[in-house]
Tab-separated table of C-alpha atoms in Angstrom:
chain	number	residue	atom	x	y	z
M	19	ASP	CA	-50.256	25.909	-19.549
M	20	ILE	CA	-50.461	22.132	-18.030
M	21	GLN	CA	-54.388	21.648	-18.494
M	22	MET	CA	-56.090	18.643	-16.359
M	23	THR	CA	-59.049	15.995	-17.750
M	24	GLN	CA	-60.947	14.110	-15.668
M	25	SER	CA	-62.784	10.541	-16.949
M	26	PRO	CA	-65.596	9.773	-16.259
M	27	SER	CA	-67.519	13.777	-15.724
M	28	SER	CA	-70.308	11.819	-13.980
M	29	LEU	CA	-70.637	8.029	-12.405
M	30	SER	CA	-73.543	6.081	-10.478
M	31	ALA	CA	-72.646	3.425	-8.552
M	32	SER	CA	-74.309	1.207	-5.372
M	33	VAL	CA	-73.002	1.660	-2.221
M	34	GLY	CA	-70.000	-0.813	-1.553
M	35	ASP	CA	-68.926	-0.264	-5.327
M	36	ARG	CA	-65.173	-0.180	-5.752
M	37	VAL	CA	-65.169	3.275	-7.679
M	38	THR	CA	-62.208	4.505	-9.922
M	39	ILE	CA	-61.710	8.433	-11.106
M	40	THR	CA	-58.825	8.949	-13.474
M	41	CYS	CA	-57.082	12.458	-13.687
M	42	ARG	CA	-54.977	13.482	-16.451
M	43	ALA	CA	-51.912	15.958	-17.075
M	44	SER	CA	-51.360	17.515	-21.210
M	45	GLN	CA	-47.579	17.810	-19.666
M	46	GLY	CA	-45.772	15.876	-16.712
M	47	ILE	CA	-46.518	16.824	-13.488
M	48	THR	CA	-44.001	14.668	-11.320
M	49	ASN	CA	-46.328	13.910	-8.830
M	50	TYR	CA	-47.171	16.779	-8.104
M	51	LEU	CA	-51.226	15.541	-7.984
M	52	ALA	CA	-54.631	17.052	-4.935
M	53	TRP	CA	-57.704	15.790	-4.785
M	54	TYR	CA	-60.602	17.330	-3.400
M	55	GLN	CA	-64.143	16.465	-1.855
M	56	GLN	CA	-66.734	19.252	-2.655
M	57	LYS	CA	-70.422	18.330	-1.551
M	58	PRO	CA	-73.729	19.507	-2.645
M	59	GLY	CA	-73.799	23.046	-1.415
M	60	LYS	CA	-69.973	22.425	0.783
M	61	VAL	CA	-66.720	24.098	0.659
M	62	PRO	CA	-64.182	21.765	-1.132
M	63	LYS	CA	-62.328	19.232	1.155
M	64	LEU	CA	-58.967	17.916	0.626
M	65	LEU	CA	-58.145	14.997	0.544
M	66	ILE	CA	-55.332	13.808	-1.444
M	67	TYR	CA	-52.116	15.558	-2.098
M	68	ALA	CA	-48.403	14.667	-2.878
M	69	ALA	CA	-50.661	12.033	-5.873
M	70	SER	CA	-50.857	9.335	-2.823
M	71	THR	CA	-50.329	11.258	0.474
M	72	LEU	CA	-53.875	10.974	2.408
M	73	GLN	CA	-55.140	13.900	4.476
M	74	SER	CA	-54.910	13.850	8.227
M	75	GLY	CA	-58.904	12.952	8.587
M	76	VAL	CA	-59.549	11.230	5.938
M	77	PRO	CA	-60.872	7.755	5.997
M	78	SER	CA	-58.558	4.682	4.293
M	79	ARG	CA	-61.193	3.934	1.956
M	80	PHE	CA	-59.725	7.032	-0.570
M	81	SER	CA	-56.405	6.106	-1.919
M	82	GLY	CA	-54.619	8.266	-4.543
M	83	SER	CA	-52.040	6.498	-7.096
M	84	GLY	CA	-50.542	7.679	-10.189
M	85	SER	CA	-47.406	10.280	-11.289
M	86	GLY	CA	-46.449	11.851	-14.873
M	87	THR	CA	-49.828	12.673	-16.443
M	88	ASP	CA	-52.228	9.718	-15.191
M	89	PHE	CA	-53.601	9.596	-11.723
M	90	THR	CA	-56.179	7.757	-9.708
M	91	LEU	CA	-58.646	7.981	-7.102
M	92	THR	CA	-60.317	5.200	-5.888
M	93	ILE	CA	-62.709	4.767	-3.020
M	94	SER	CA	-62.652	1.033	-1.944
M	95	SER	CA	-66.594	1.002	-1.048
M	96	LEU	CA	-68.416	3.631	-1.728
M	97	GLN	CA	-70.513	5.054	1.547
M	98	PRO	CA	-73.852	7.420	0.592
M	99	GLU	CA	-71.910	10.401	2.347
M	100	ASP	CA	-69.476	9.855	-0.663
M	101	VAL	CA	-72.083	11.840	-3.126
M	102	ALA	CA	-69.726	14.541	-4.404
M	103	THR	CA	-67.901	15.835	-7.133
M	104	TYR	CA	-64.094	15.188	-7.321
M	105	TYR	CA	-61.700	17.338	-8.128
M	106	CYS	CA	-58.094	16.803	-9.247
M	107	GLN	CA	-55.392	19.809	-9.097
M	108	LYS	CA	-52.237	19.915	-10.499
M	109	TYR	CA	-49.465	22.525	-8.296
M	110	ASN	CA	-46.218	21.118	-9.988
M	111	SER	CA	-45.944	25.310	-10.967
M	112	ALA	CA	-48.594	28.456	-11.391
M	113	PRO	CA	-50.635	28.874	-12.569
M	114	PRO	CA	-52.554	25.749	-10.599
M	115	THR	CA	-55.038	24.231	-12.232
M	116	PHE	CA	-58.442	21.667	-11.414
M	117	GLY	CA	-59.944	19.289	-13.269
M	118	PRO	CA	-63.438	19.792	-14.647
M	119	GLY	CA	-64.645	17.743	-11.637
M	120	THR	CA	-66.502	14.011	-12.012
M	121	LYS	CA	-70.299	13.818	-10.139
M	122	VAL	CA	-70.257	10.877	-8.114
M	123	ASP	CA	-73.678	9.733	-6.781
M	124	ILE	CA	-75.624	6.940	-5.359
M	125	LYS	CA	-77.257	4.052	-7.981
I	4	GLU	CA	-59.065	25.525	14.913
I	5	VAL	CA	-58.374	27.157	11.551
I	6	GLN	CA	-61.144	29.192	10.534
I	7	LEU	CA	-61.406	31.147	6.987
I	8	LEU	CA	-64.129	34.333	6.918
I	9	GLU	CA	-64.520	35.882	3.821
I	10	SER	CA	-66.526	38.580	3.083
I	11	GLY	CA	-67.091	41.443	0.674
I	12	GLY	CA	-68.848	39.470	-1.758
I	13	GLY	CA	-72.386	41.512	-3.521
I	14	LEU	CA	-74.258	42.840	-6.502
I	15	VAL	CA	-71.686	45.153	-8.829
I	16	GLN	CA	-71.896	46.277	-12.257
I	17	PRO	CA	-69.875	45.982	-14.952
I	18	GLY	CA	-66.781	47.624	-14.347
I	19	GLY	CA	-67.637	48.156	-10.934
I	20	SER	CA	-64.804	47.161	-8.073
I	21	LEU	CA	-65.343	45.128	-4.877
I	22	ARG	CA	-62.630	44.345	-2.164
I	23	LEU	CA	-63.353	41.539	-0.612
I	24	SER	CA	-61.232	40.114	2.486
I	25	CYS	CA	-61.134	37.094	4.588
I	26	ALA	CA	-59.911	36.950	8.060
I	27	ALA	CA	-58.400	33.846	9.711
I	28	SER	CA	-57.786	32.384	13.107
I	29	GLY	CA	-56.303	29.334	14.696
I	30	PHE	CA	-52.839	29.480	12.835
I	31	THR	CA	-49.976	31.467	12.369
I	32	PHE	CA	-51.750	33.240	9.831
I	33	SER	CA	-47.827	35.045	8.757
I	34	SER	CA	-46.479	31.775	8.523
I	35	TYR	CA	-48.491	30.623	5.343
I	36	ALA	CA	-49.441	31.413	1.911
I	37	MET	CA	-52.783	32.238	1.138
I	38	SER	CA	-54.501	32.393	-2.096
I	39	TRP	CA	-57.891	32.938	-3.482
I	40	VAL	CA	-60.226	30.368	-5.636
I	41	ARG	CA	-63.548	30.991	-7.513
I	42	GLN	CA	-66.483	29.322	-8.429
I	43	ALA	CA	-68.908	30.483	-11.060
I	44	PRO	CA	-72.614	28.843	-10.585
I	45	GLY	CA	-72.971	25.737	-11.085
I	46	LYS	CA	-69.108	25.350	-12.656
I	47	GLY	CA	-65.772	24.206	-11.770
I	48	LEU	CA	-63.208	25.466	-9.382
I	49	GLU	CA	-60.404	28.138	-10.637
I	50	TRP	CA	-57.620	29.617	-8.881
I	51	VAL	CA	-57.325	33.055	-8.796
I	52	SER	CA	-54.208	34.671	-7.395
I	53	ALA	CA	-51.726	33.949	-4.241
I	54	ILE	CA	-49.738	35.755	-2.254
I	55	SER	CA	-46.603	34.643	0.011
I	56	GLY	CA	-46.960	34.661	4.081
I	57	THR	CA	-44.647	37.874	4.242
I	58	GLY	CA	-47.030	39.513	1.142
I	59	GLY	CA	-43.945	40.246	-0.717
I	60	ASN	CA	-44.558	37.854	-4.021
I	61	THR	CA	-47.882	37.931	-5.255
I	62	TYR	CA	-49.697	35.929	-8.339
I	63	TYR	CA	-52.362	35.814	-10.624
I	64	ALA	CA	-54.111	34.227	-13.361
I	65	ASP	CA	-54.143	35.336	-16.634
I	66	SER	CA	-57.771	35.536	-16.119
I	67	VAL	CA	-57.695	38.205	-13.622
I	68	ASN	CA	-53.947	39.828	-14.150
I	69	GLY	CA	-53.841	43.659	-14.291
I	70	ARG	CA	-57.409	43.898	-13.108
I	71	PHE	CA	-57.578	42.080	-9.351
I	72	THR	CA	-54.798	42.485	-6.593
I	73	ILE	CA	-54.169	40.510	-4.151
I	74	SER	CA	-52.543	42.042	-0.488
I	75	ARG	CA	-52.416	40.610	2.994
I	76	ASP	CA	-52.272	42.262	6.634
I	77	ASN	CA	-50.653	40.049	9.195
I	78	SER	CA	-50.947	42.095	12.105
I	79	LYS	CA	-54.937	41.465	11.058
I	80	ASN	CA	-54.576	38.551	10.115
I	81	THR	CA	-56.550	39.082	6.795
I	82	LEU	CA	-56.657	38.444	3.602
I	83	TYR	CA	-57.984	41.318	0.193
I	84	LEU	CA	-58.341	40.717	-2.864
I	85	GLN	CA	-59.581	44.526	-4.920
I	86	MET	CA	-61.422	43.603	-7.780
I	87	ASN	CA	-61.214	46.573	-9.998
I	88	SER	CA	-63.131	46.596	-14.248
I	89	LEU	CA	-65.715	43.496	-13.201
I	90	ARG	CA	-67.295	41.288	-15.730
I	91	ALA	CA	-69.883	39.151	-16.342
I	92	GLU	CA	-67.394	36.226	-16.258
I	93	ASP	CA	-66.440	37.219	-12.776
I	94	THR	CA	-69.231	35.948	-11.601
I	95	ALA	CA	-68.396	33.138	-9.116
I	96	VAL	CA	-68.067	32.201	-5.040
I	97	TYR	CA	-64.946	33.524	-3.939
I	98	TYR	CA	-63.493	31.585	-1.301
I	99	CYS	CA	-59.894	32.071	0.524
I	100	ALA	CA	-57.713	28.796	0.623
I	101	LYS	CA	-54.375	28.466	2.951
I	102	ASP	CA	-51.617	26.939	1.809
I	103	PRO	CA	-50.287	23.676	3.987
I	104	HIS	CA	-46.885	24.622	4.565
I	105	ASN	CA	-45.592	27.229	6.948
I	106	ASN	CA	-42.924	28.606	5.004
I	107	GLY	CA	-44.525	31.167	4.149
I	108	TRP	CA	-44.276	29.836	0.160
I	109	SER	CA	-46.925	29.062	-2.179
I	110	TYR	CA	-47.476	25.195	-2.787
I	111	TYR	CA	-50.346	26.084	-4.801
I	112	TYR	CA	-52.590	23.611	-3.156
I	113	PHE	CA	-55.273	23.756	0.081
I	114	ASP	CA	-55.895	22.288	2.924
I	115	TYR	CA	-58.467	24.913	4.679
I	116	TRP	CA	-60.799	26.450	2.511
I	117	GLY	CA	-63.847	29.221	3.605
I	118	GLN	CA	-66.991	29.404	2.995
I	119	GLY	CA	-66.509	31.730	0.596
I	120	THR	CA	-68.209	34.496	-0.773
I	121	LEU	CA	-70.781	35.326	-3.516
I	122	VAL	CA	-69.561	37.936	-6.419
I	123	THR	CA	-72.714	39.022	-8.599
I	124	VAL	CA	-71.636	41.510	-11.939
I	125	SER	CA	-74.731	41.919	-13.373
I	126	SER	CA	-76.876	45.892	-14.744
């Protein structure tokens, strides 16, 4: 099975900072990559699919890029409401696999 | 508005069984594949099982294959997960999750999630 890794595992940044999270697949997955946001005590929310397509209703400060094995999620200007754990997930084939998550908080 | 409401969680002894339900509304249920995804306390997300829109195709994670059975009743707009031979490591919040595409096939990513139901396996 394809394994997903994320870095960093956690980060602390100031409001307005540009934040980048990296996700790596152990094998190529073309662009079958989604990103989710899970706020504390809440349900996961789809942010991005197909590596770079923003889900409807998601603020434009979120963006995704990459293909093959290396992907990034960028928050262009961190806001207090972005405090959450972010998960990448590959879905090119079963089993769909999530990364371990990156916890983002405000400095 | 899409709504997914899970039920059926609770405390069960190791080796026991439990059936989870997920009542869906706000979309044409039979047109969408559905999945169960779990999250152990303080841990990450783990996909458990998926089912096509018709119910004719099912898929399982290795960790539950042979112990869990996914099914659906499209006349009742309800998804199920029958869990047998439960183990301590099955303790988690179980979410039902909807596939984004309306052709009934599993694309294995999820645009709507229920609130989850907690399953605790302990003696």
